[in-house]
Amino acid sequence: MLDQKSKLILILSAIFIVLGILFIVESQKVGKLRLIFCDIGQGDGMLIVTPKGKQVVVDSGPGSKIVDCLGVNMPFWDRTIEMMILTHAQQDHMEGQVEIFNRYSVERVVWSGVENTTALFSAWQKLLSAEKSAVHLGRTGDKLKLDKVVFDVLWPSQEKSNLWKIAPPTDINDSSVVVRLEYNPDTGSEEAICAYLTGDLSKEILEGLINKPCQILKISHHGSKTGTNQEILEKVNPEIAIIQVGSKNRFGHPRKEVLDLLISKGIRILRNDTSGTIEIVSDGKSYTIK
Amino acid sequence: MSKIYYLIFGVFLVLAVVVRVWLDKPTTLPKNQPLKFEATIKREPRNYDFSQVIYVADSRVYVDLYPRYRVGDRLKIAGTFDEQGRMFDPEVEKIGERSSLSRWRSDLRDKISNNVGALLPAREATLVVGTVLGVDTISQEFRQQLIKTGTIHVVVVSGQNLMIVAGIFLALTKYLGRRQSMILAILVVFAYAFLTGFEPPVVRASIMVLVSTLAIFLGREASVAWSLLIAALLIVLVWPQALFEVSFQLTFAATLGIVTLGSALQNWLKKLPFLGANAAIATSAYIFTAPVILFYFSRVSPIAPVANILVAEAVFPIMVLGFLIALASLIFMPLAQVLAYLAYVPALYFSEVVRLLAKFV
């Protein structure tokens, strides 16, 4: 049998070897854009990893399952989220962000500025100010860049936001920050991969925001019939529709009307309730689904 | 028996009586009728994926994850308990806070678990915190996988973890001398039981583990089973209801298995490198607890022994490093971070083994 000292040395060297291997494995993943739609139950929660390995979180679902998703999809030494977007202040989009604030350092937070009266929102706000992240209120026309990934903010408009300061929106879903993200490695070429991230915005507003087609559309409002119509699908002309939804949810999401519409257009549907976590990897020209 | 053994026995007896006097009488709350009451939280609430569970007397109140409630919080609660003593969607208002030793402990636990959460990915953090403090926060998926593979005892404060703690200090005999290391082991096991909240199952496990570990240590192999029996009797004297509790029966069965069949197997399996001792402990505990598990849960995980043998080697470094990380994180975070990287490897191995094996059940 080994004596204790050599056993300790053996264990330590095994640990260092594994750490080295993990480091190499992780560094292989760099260079591509990864869009990860986390399986977080009934809600929206997504992680975007830029080609240089920076992380952007968009919403984070109810509960704390998002941190499991981040734990699995981020290198173990990386404890920083470079940007976190909150589309709107509802539990099924924001609860996980509280846990993210607790566990990660968040450099920049983008949200609508439209407050909610819930205890959860107060907890979120408290942690946001303690975190000292740079806060940016997303407004139509803003262009946020991270590596070569561009986030175009399409909604809310400055005008509406000013109005909401006087009279809060009747439906907080309509204050959702909507972005189109685009990754184009060679700035000259026309080819690019892009995706619409729509929060819970209602279809009447959404249809007016879309200015060019994209391969990927995150279906608004978990596939509720309030979030999708023919015109949106025609304007976006997506190849893939992502529905972030929990199985057996009490809202009956996604609605049959929406699914039928997507099927009739021949759009491929990916749902978290049936596929678990969905990952799309792209080099800016083509993409693969994991 | 040696003098020190009587002394230890005496200390246990005194402690047992003290605990008995401290214990609250169990209260039963009425079911199926609207209630409005005030209560102070005495047990650390559990956090699952989507809800927080507050324990009140014999019942549980399910609330949203935020705001977080803690030991010592005084709450005004309104709602209805169902047949199983669960209350969903209650109205809860925090009306005060009591500072006490248990509040201080709760703060400490909270601090450590937040610190570790900031150092490691979620699953690995759960494992590290679990082996050190017993978990209050765990994802449903991971919990199910641990249960399926029969390894959940690693993240709750169990006999096995206590045995490791006692074992570490008893192994210091060479350097400290027999008596000193023994006293240290006893103190540390109790400190550990304190950190985890002195919940009756933990105290009971501590007593049983200490008695059996010490008996082995003192080289009275023949009397180990007897000592265990005496400890069990003592426990039943203090907590008569323990006799009917699964946790007590499991601890007793596992410990009995390890000190009897386990030591026999260990002699036999010694020739095998590395996994020999693990296999002896895991198999004997498995065989002795199987009837209890079968009786209560009507199924025994067939891969539990395999999973336990595979992860056993990882538990020890996770736990030792876990203690160091916990301590370091209170003093100097960068040091804790370095230690956390070291702990990450065995923790990742553990969580991957569990994830893979859970697929087969």
XYZ file of C-alpha atoms in Angstrom:
651
model
C 0.000 0.000 0.000
C 1.066 3.571 -0.606
C 2.007 5.736 2.325
C -0.015 8.868 2.976
C 2.468 11.302 1.526
C 2.748 9.631 -1.857
C -1.023 9.168 -1.943
C -1.471 12.900 -1.417
C 1.018 13.698 -4.156
C -0.738 11.246 -6.444
C -4.150 12.818 -5.815
C -2.816 16.333 -6.319
C -1.086 15.488 -9.573
C -4.221 13.728 -10.823
C -6.182 16.893 -10.018
C -3.746 19.089 -11.919
C -3.745 16.790 -14.932
C -7.550 16.831 -15.073
C -7.606 20.623 -14.669
C -5.212 20.852 -17.608
C -7.375 18.599 -19.756
C -10.491 20.581 -18.860
C -8.710 23.781 -19.763
C -7.797 22.406 -23.180
C -11.300 21.047 -23.794
C -12.878 24.385 -22.875
C -10.532 26.371 -25.085
C -11.572 24.234 -28.073
C -15.109 25.635 -27.800
C -13.936 29.182 -28.411
C -14.303 30.695 -31.876
C -17.979 30.066 -32.445
C -21.166 31.740 -31.404
C -23.287 29.581 -29.113
C -26.962 30.259 -28.487
C -28.173 28.156 -25.576
C -31.854 28.112 -24.736
C -31.862 26.633 -21.235
C -34.477 24.219 -20.018
C -35.619 26.211 -17.015
C -39.292 25.286 -16.806
C -42.142 27.612 -17.740
C -40.296 30.786 -18.658
C -37.535 32.290 -20.796
C -33.863 31.837 -20.024
C -30.995 31.939 -22.454
C -27.224 32.036 -22.512
C -25.254 33.441 -25.429
C -21.531 32.727 -25.612
C -19.620 34.974 -28.005
C -16.786 33.615 -30.172
C -14.276 34.992 -27.673
C -15.998 33.279 -24.771
C -17.924 36.197 -23.291
C -21.340 35.470 -21.834
C -24.637 37.227 -22.342
C -27.672 36.090 -20.386
C -31.104 36.990 -21.704
C -33.805 36.433 -19.069
C -33.408 33.535 -16.669
C -36.651 31.783 -16.034
C -38.512 31.175 -12.814
C -36.667 29.463 -9.987
C -32.946 28.890 -9.978
C -32.450 26.245 -12.683
C -30.603 28.749 -14.863
C -27.489 28.503 -12.664
C -27.301 24.786 -13.454
C -27.378 25.666 -17.139
C -24.654 28.298 -16.700
C -22.585 25.886 -14.594
C -22.620 23.280 -17.332
C -22.059 25.676 -20.239
C -19.413 28.006 -18.851
C -15.770 27.145 -18.154
C -15.335 26.435 -14.451
C -12.981 29.368 -13.897
C -15.239 31.959 -15.528
C -17.403 33.678 -12.913
C -18.293 36.760 -14.963
C -21.373 37.460 -17.049
C -20.421 40.295 -19.395
C -23.993 41.353 -20.110
C -27.364 40.410 -18.690
C -30.602 41.431 -20.357
C -33.907 41.429 -18.542
C -36.711 41.703 -21.079
C -39.333 42.560 -18.494
C -39.775 42.292 -14.752
C -41.919 39.192 -14.418
C -41.107 36.118 -12.362
C -40.888 33.690 -15.286
C -38.175 35.861 -16.826
C -36.313 37.317 -13.873
C -36.290 35.025 -10.841
C -33.146 33.193 -11.922
C -31.279 36.485 -12.268
C -31.412 36.911 -8.503
C -29.463 33.691 -8.140
C -27.095 34.816 -10.911
C -26.348 38.027 -9.014
C -25.575 35.888 -5.964
C -23.177 33.595 -7.773
C -21.621 35.548 -10.644
C -20.300 39.010 -11.170
C -22.406 40.803 -13.742
C -20.686 43.600 -15.653
C -23.575 45.171 -17.469
C -27.343 44.958 -17.079
C -29.754 45.945 -19.838
C -33.437 46.310 -19.030
C -36.493 48.391 -19.836
C -36.665 50.452 -16.657
C -40.314 49.495 -16.195
C -40.677 48.447 -12.577
C -42.904 45.861 -10.986
C -44.439 45.906 -7.505
C -43.482 42.365 -6.512
C -41.166 41.353 -3.659
C -39.101 39.552 -6.271
C -38.529 42.776 -8.181
C -37.352 44.547 -5.010
C -34.926 41.705 -4.351
C -33.628 41.969 -7.928
C -33.239 45.738 -7.718
C -31.433 45.543 -4.390
C -28.939 43.044 -5.760
C -28.498 45.087 -8.932
C -27.415 48.153 -6.978
C -25.184 46.052 -4.707
C -23.549 44.467 -7.750
C -22.576 47.893 -9.136
C -23.081 46.682 -12.694
C -23.245 49.267 -15.444
C -26.962 49.754 -16.080
C -28.270 50.496 -19.538
C -31.919 51.182 -20.300
C -32.525 49.536 -23.668
C -34.212 51.821 -26.235
C -35.086 51.444 -29.904
C -32.030 52.158 -32.038
C -29.403 51.159 -29.445
C -26.603 49.013 -30.777
C -24.766 46.969 -28.157
C -21.611 45.234 -29.321
C -19.693 42.388 -27.749
C -16.855 40.912 -29.806
C -18.411 40.742 -33.259
C -21.886 40.041 -31.994
C -24.228 42.990 -32.348
C -27.392 43.390 -30.307
C -29.845 45.755 -31.966
C -32.457 46.954 -29.525
C -35.801 47.207 -31.340
C -38.121 47.919 -28.420
C -39.140 49.764 -26.241
C -39.042 53.168 -27.934
C -37.933 56.304 -26.089
C -41.360 57.796 -26.671
C -43.251 54.901 -25.079
C -40.807 54.746 -22.191
C -41.418 58.398 -21.397
C -45.140 57.736 -21.458
C -44.780 54.754 -19.120
C -43.103 56.965 -16.533
C -46.396 58.798 -16.167
C -48.759 55.880 -16.684
C -47.259 52.383 -16.307
C -48.058 50.008 -19.197
C -51.359 48.149 -18.847
C -49.592 44.939 -19.822
C -46.000 44.718 -18.599
C -45.322 42.158 -21.356
C -45.485 45.031 -23.817
C -42.508 46.673 -22.173
C -40.330 43.714 -23.194
C -36.872 44.588 -24.429
C -36.698 43.073 -27.914
C -33.302 42.565 -29.568
C -32.032 41.220 -32.814
C -28.611 39.697 -32.428
C -26.360 39.335 -35.402
C -22.978 37.698 -35.806
C -20.943 38.483 -38.850
C -17.271 37.488 -38.635
C -16.175 39.279 -41.845
C -17.641 42.731 -41.805
C -17.603 42.966 -45.601
C -19.778 39.987 -46.402
C -23.535 39.950 -46.560
C -23.837 36.557 -44.920
C -24.562 36.597 -41.224
C -26.381 34.607 -38.636
C -29.110 36.430 -36.770
C -31.866 35.811 -34.261
C -34.844 37.700 -32.883
C -35.248 37.567 -29.107
C -38.741 38.768 -28.439
C -39.524 38.463 -24.723
C -43.282 38.384 -24.195
C -44.140 41.234 -26.561
C -47.579 41.150 -28.177
C -47.835 40.458 -31.889
C -49.380 43.832 -32.768
C -46.234 45.652 -31.648
C -43.784 42.971 -32.731
C -44.912 42.893 -36.358
C -44.001 46.545 -36.728
C -40.459 46.089 -35.406
C -39.164 43.495 -37.813
C -36.978 45.030 -40.482
C -35.221 42.047 -41.999
C -35.384 38.261 -42.154
C -33.485 36.042 -39.708
C -32.763 32.334 -39.458
C -33.845 32.081 -35.839
C -36.935 33.405 -34.087
C -37.532 33.022 -30.385
C -41.309 32.817 -30.335
C -42.796 35.546 -28.153
C -44.597 34.722 -24.897
C -43.890 30.961 -24.766
C -46.080 30.262 -27.800
C -49.140 32.086 -26.522
C -51.489 33.232 -29.256
C -50.882 36.839 -28.189
C -47.299 36.749 -29.461
C -47.272 35.308 -32.975
C -49.087 35.964 -36.248
C -48.747 35.318 -39.952
C -47.198 38.692 -40.687
C -44.392 38.239 -38.169
C -43.512 34.850 -39.594
C -43.532 36.190 -43.133
C -41.307 39.138 -42.271
C -38.810 37.133 -40.232
C -39.001 34.108 -42.513
C -37.184 31.922 -39.950
C -35.790 28.441 -40.444
C -36.056 27.673 -36.751
C -38.615 28.733 -34.174
C -37.639 28.348 -30.532
C -40.401 27.969 -27.970
C -39.255 28.323 -24.373
C -41.942 26.529 -22.430
C -42.281 24.132 -19.491
C -44.084 20.828 -19.814
C -47.659 20.657 -18.504
C -47.753 24.381 -17.782
C -51.014 25.782 -16.514
C -51.354 28.277 -19.375
C -51.637 25.695 -22.122
C -48.536 27.098 -23.862
C -47.673 26.693 -26.658
C -51.078 27.227 -28.263
C -52.198 24.956 -31.064
C -52.939 27.940 -33.338
C -49.322 29.040 -33.095
C -47.934 25.546 -33.688
C -50.230 25.053 -36.692
C -49.134 28.362 -38.151
C -45.463 27.421 -37.763
C -46.032 23.991 -39.287
C -47.949 25.455 -42.232
C -44.926 27.652 -43.001
C -42.585 24.669 -42.802
C -40.622 26.184 -39.912
C -38.700 23.777 -37.705
C -39.968 23.969 -34.115
C -37.629 23.449 -31.160
C -39.216 23.373 -27.704
C -37.593 23.161 -24.295
C -40.387 21.009 -22.870
C -39.742 18.241 -25.390
C -36.043 18.719 -26.229
C -34.599 19.979 -22.935
C -31.857 22.547 -23.352
C -31.371 23.606 -26.988
C -27.998 24.752 -28.280
C -27.301 26.356 -31.640
C -23.666 26.741 -32.663
C -22.628 29.009 -35.507
C -19.511 30.284 -37.247
C -21.478 33.238 -38.614
C -22.309 31.552 -41.910
C -23.964 28.272 -41.098
C -25.208 26.735 -37.900
C -25.768 23.372 -36.256
C -28.273 22.352 -33.627
C -27.159 20.302 -30.656
C -13.298 -0.916 29.556
C -10.846 1.897 29.926
C -11.517 4.925 32.044
C -11.759 7.249 29.099
C -14.500 5.151 27.657
C -16.582 5.590 30.798
C -15.849 9.268 30.671
C -17.099 9.538 27.094
C -20.151 7.541 27.989
C -20.810 9.882 30.902
C -20.462 12.951 28.690
C -22.941 11.490 26.229
C -25.408 10.744 28.982
C -25.256 14.297 30.313
C -25.557 15.746 26.828
C -28.457 13.446 26.110
C -30.346 14.677 29.156
C -29.604 18.302 28.274
C -30.880 17.807 24.754
C -33.960 16.034 26.052
C -34.810 18.980 28.285
C -34.242 21.387 25.385
C -36.456 19.560 22.993
C -39.749 21.107 22.118
C -42.806 18.995 22.388
C -44.061 18.249 18.887
C -47.037 20.406 18.001
C -49.633 19.262 15.551
C -51.255 21.917 13.417
C -54.881 21.494 12.330
C -55.413 20.461 8.716
C -58.013 21.418 6.116
C -59.111 24.631 7.753
C -58.068 28.234 7.225
C -55.454 29.284 9.772
C -53.776 32.505 10.780
C -50.811 32.256 13.095
C -47.420 33.613 14.023
C -44.340 31.464 14.162
C -40.589 31.741 14.461
C -38.555 29.694 11.999
C -36.478 27.122 13.857
C -35.229 24.936 11.039
C -33.349 26.228 8.030
C -35.824 26.547 5.112
C -35.017 24.377 2.090
C -34.673 25.921 -1.348
C -35.650 23.900 -4.344
C -35.837 24.952 -8.000
C -39.079 26.833 -7.730
C -40.019 27.087 -4.086
C -38.838 27.614 -0.588
C -40.079 25.273 2.143
C -40.570 26.636 5.646
C -40.946 24.081 8.418
C -43.522 24.911 11.072
C -44.143 22.298 13.783
C -45.140 19.124 11.923
C -46.052 20.960 8.715
C -44.525 22.683 5.716
C -45.305 26.026 4.136
C -44.394 26.471 0.449
C -43.541 30.005 -0.616
C -41.812 31.714 -3.546
C -38.008 31.687 -3.645
C -37.818 35.383 -2.800
C -37.738 36.981 -0.342
C -35.611 34.386 1.425
C -36.611 33.508 4.975
C -34.143 32.411 7.613
C -33.904 30.820 11.015
C -35.020 33.334 13.624
C -37.466 35.174 11.361
C -40.817 35.803 13.002
C -43.588 35.327 10.449
C -47.295 35.924 10.225
C -48.737 33.139 8.092
C -52.257 32.704 6.715
C -53.487 29.763 4.676
C -54.702 26.175 4.867
C -52.724 22.990 5.457
C -53.768 19.993 3.402
C -53.989 16.375 4.598
C -50.212 15.933 4.295
C -49.525 19.098 6.253
C -48.554 21.223 3.240
C -49.647 24.808 2.699
C -49.421 26.308 -0.780
C -49.729 29.976 -1.785
C -50.003 31.287 1.763
C -49.902 34.902 2.808
C -46.640 35.425 4.606
C -45.425 38.561 6.292
C -42.193 38.966 8.168
C -42.862 40.819 11.393
C -39.568 40.510 13.175
C -36.292 38.803 13.717
C -34.869 37.075 16.750
C -31.177 37.039 17.260
C -29.999 33.867 18.842
C -27.262 31.314 18.572
C -29.172 29.524 15.861
C -29.584 32.775 13.934
C -25.842 33.323 14.147
C -25.253 29.809 12.910
C -27.746 30.352 10.113
C -25.884 33.515 9.081
C -22.631 31.589 9.043
C -24.111 28.770 6.960
C -25.631 31.276 4.584
C -22.344 33.127 4.203
C -20.382 29.942 3.508
C -22.907 28.591 1.066
C -23.076 31.920 -0.819
C -19.295 32.093 -0.938
C -18.950 28.590 -2.338
C -21.755 29.344 -4.809
C -19.660 32.226 -6.097
C -16.576 30.041 -6.542
C -17.826 26.959 -8.336
C -20.410 25.896 -10.932
C -23.799 25.091 -9.395
C -23.602 21.308 -9.133
C -20.088 21.175 -7.805
C -20.921 23.947 -5.330
C -23.874 21.879 -4.116
C -21.566 18.948 -3.471
C -18.965 20.979 -1.634
C -21.513 22.797 0.513
C -23.432 19.570 1.039
C -20.511 17.632 2.444
C -19.562 20.492 4.753
C -22.931 21.764 5.955
C -25.599 19.546 4.507
C -27.506 21.229 1.706
C -30.370 23.661 1.981
C -30.265 24.460 -1.718
C -30.284 21.788 -4.368
C -31.746 21.477 -7.839
C -34.549 18.991 -8.205
C -32.831 17.189 -11.064
C -29.568 16.692 -9.211
C -31.427 15.593 -6.088
C -33.353 12.978 -8.064
C -30.130 11.686 -9.601
C -28.498 11.412 -6.177
C -31.498 9.541 -4.805
C -31.621 7.206 -7.795
C -27.980 6.283 -7.410
C -28.193 5.927 -3.631
C -25.652 8.683 -3.040
C -27.879 11.357 -1.484
C -26.265 10.663 1.900
C -23.156 12.475 0.695
C -24.857 15.877 0.574
C -26.858 15.518 3.751
C -25.131 15.264 7.056
C -24.915 11.533 7.317
C -23.110 8.923 9.339
C -20.602 8.488 6.535
C -19.588 12.126 6.496
C -19.285 12.151 10.266
C -17.161 9.039 10.093
C -14.797 10.771 7.688
C -14.539 13.750 10.020
C -13.824 11.548 13.011
C -11.429 9.461 10.940
C -9.354 12.453 9.869
C -8.655 13.463 13.434
C -8.103 9.967 14.712
C -5.518 9.550 11.969
C -3.535 12.345 13.620
C -2.708 10.075 16.553
C 0.826 9.662 15.257
C 1.469 13.354 15.667
C -0.755 14.362 18.561
C -0.940 11.308 20.714
C -3.865 9.053 21.250
C -5.841 10.931 23.850
C -5.454 14.353 22.241
C -6.524 13.181 18.828
C -9.498 11.409 20.339
C -10.646 14.470 22.254
C -10.141 16.545 19.111
C -12.206 14.091 17.071
C -15.051 14.287 19.574
C -14.938 18.072 19.636
C -14.847 18.338 15.870
C -17.727 15.945 15.366
C -19.778 18.021 17.776
C -18.699 21.265 16.120
C -19.806 19.715 12.865
C -23.133 18.676 14.365
C -23.516 22.241 15.644
C -22.837 23.744 12.231
C -25.499 21.560 10.747
C -28.022 22.718 13.279
C -28.069 19.998 15.958
C -31.021 18.414 14.272
C -31.903 15.220 16.141
C -30.918 12.904 13.238
C -27.500 14.560 13.118
C -26.947 14.346 16.863
C -27.996 10.716 16.832
C -25.687 9.915 13.959
C -22.844 11.730 15.732
C -23.330 9.650 18.846
C -23.419 6.379 16.970
C -20.484 7.235 14.776
C -18.342 8.436 17.654
C -19.074 5.376 19.725
C -18.291 2.947 16.952
C -15.263 4.818 15.624
C -13.798 5.125 19.078
C -14.455 1.503 19.866
C -12.620 0.436 16.720
C -9.875 2.890 17.471
C -9.447 1.593 20.986
C -8.931 -1.822 19.495
C -11.923 -3.537 20.949
C -13.306 -5.021 17.818
C -15.335 -7.576 19.705
C -17.107 -4.893 21.697
C -17.848 -2.551 18.787
C -21.231 -4.029 18.084
C -22.038 -3.881 21.803
C -20.983 -0.239 22.039
C -23.176 0.565 19.095
C -26.068 -1.183 20.739
C -25.527 0.758 23.955
C -25.388 4.003 21.987
C -28.606 3.073 20.230
C -30.301 2.301 23.518
C -29.172 5.615 24.910
C -30.592 7.395 21.896
C -33.914 5.634 22.163
C -33.998 6.630 25.816
C -33.710 10.284 24.827
C -35.764 10.193 21.633
C -38.182 7.284 21.977
C -39.809 8.224 18.670
C -36.447 7.768 16.894
C -37.005 4.027 16.932
C -39.649 4.486 14.248
C -37.762 7.022 12.132
C -36.141 5.995 8.864
C -33.067 8.149 9.381
C -32.253 6.497 12.700
C -32.853 3.018 11.383
C -30.685 3.699 8.357
C -27.813 5.137 10.382
C -27.973 2.252 12.809
C -28.111 -0.369 10.069
C -25.307 1.224 8.061
C -23.026 1.631 11.057
C -23.738 -1.891 12.243
C -23.005 -3.194 8.757
C -19.734 -1.304 8.504
C -18.409 -2.354 11.918
C -19.359 -6.002 11.517
C -19.452 -7.231 7.929
C -17.418 -4.244 6.788
C -14.364 -4.969 8.915
C -14.548 -8.640 7.975
C -14.742 -7.770 4.273
C -11.993 -5.233 4.613
C -9.510 -7.880 5.727
C -10.538 -9.915 2.777
C -10.516 -7.138 0.168
C -7.327 -5.535 1.441
C -5.345 -7.104 -1.366
C -7.187 -5.002 -3.919
C -5.504 -1.624 -4.361
C -7.492 1.607 -3.886
C -11.078 0.465 -4.118
C -10.799 -2.382 -1.622
C -11.678 -0.402 1.511
C -14.379 1.575 -0.309
C -15.943 -1.578 -1.614
C -15.992 -3.135 1.860
C -17.691 -0.104 3.404
C -20.125 0.519 0.551
C -21.202 -3.089 0.181
C -21.645 -3.785 3.861
C -23.626 -0.579 4.403
C -25.707 -1.410 1.341
C -26.504 -4.952 2.456
C -27.492 -3.884 5.953
C -29.621 -0.915 4.884
C -31.317 -2.685 1.973
C -34.080 -4.268 4.113
C -34.898 -0.899 5.708
C -34.968 0.877 2.356
C -37.023 -1.910 0.820
C -39.530 -1.690 3.663
C -40.041 2.078 3.419
C -39.501 2.847 -0.238
C -40.424 -0.566 -1.673
C -37.449 -0.489 -4.015
C -33.712 -0.695 -3.668
C -31.452 0.991 -6.164
C -29.539 -1.839 -7.842
C -26.685 0.455 -8.851
C -26.258 2.024 -5.412
C -23.265 -0.140 -4.456
C -21.590 0.499 -7.819
C -22.199 4.245 -7.568
C -20.992 4.360 -3.992
C -17.829 2.421 -4.693
C -17.061 4.693 -7.648
C -17.660 7.983 -5.851
C -16.239 7.014 -2.465
C -12.708 8.019 -3.403
C -13.953 11.486 -4.368
C -15.944 12.160 -1.198
C -12.888 12.387 1.015
C -11.045 15.109 -0.969
C -14.281 17.017 -1.590
C -14.962 17.048 2.093
C -11.467 17.930 3.286
C -11.117 20.647 0.657
C -14.692 21.711 1.376
C -13.831 22.463 4.991
C -10.735 24.369 3.949
C -12.695 26.313 1.314
C -15.405 27.172 3.827
C -12.841 28.419 6.309
C -10.751 30.264 3.739
C -13.798 31.912 2.176
C -14.529 33.617 5.487
C -11.015 35.015 5.668
C -9.469 35.400 2.221
C -11.445 34.689 -0.942
C -8.518 34.261 -3.383
C -7.174 31.380 -1.312
C -10.644 29.851 -1.252
C -10.750 30.187 -5.036
C -7.532 28.226 -5.491
C -8.762 25.498 -3.158
C -12.070 25.493 -5.028
C -10.270 24.722 -8.293
C -8.680 21.723 -6.592
C -12.035 20.581 -5.236
C -13.635 21.065 -8.640
C -12.005 17.959 -10.078
C -13.286 15.375 -7.575
C -16.647 17.204 -7.457
C -16.969 17.127 -11.242
C -16.048 13.446 -11.244
C -18.685 12.785 -8.599
C -21.433 14.699 -10.404
C -20.614 13.096 -13.764
C -20.637 9.563 -12.313
C -24.001 10.289 -10.705
C -25.378 11.822 -13.908
C -24.308 8.877 -16.024
C -25.384 6.145 -13.624
C -28.760 7.805 -12.979
C -29.576 7.187 -16.636
C -29.519 3.430 -16.066
C -32.146 3.446 -13.340
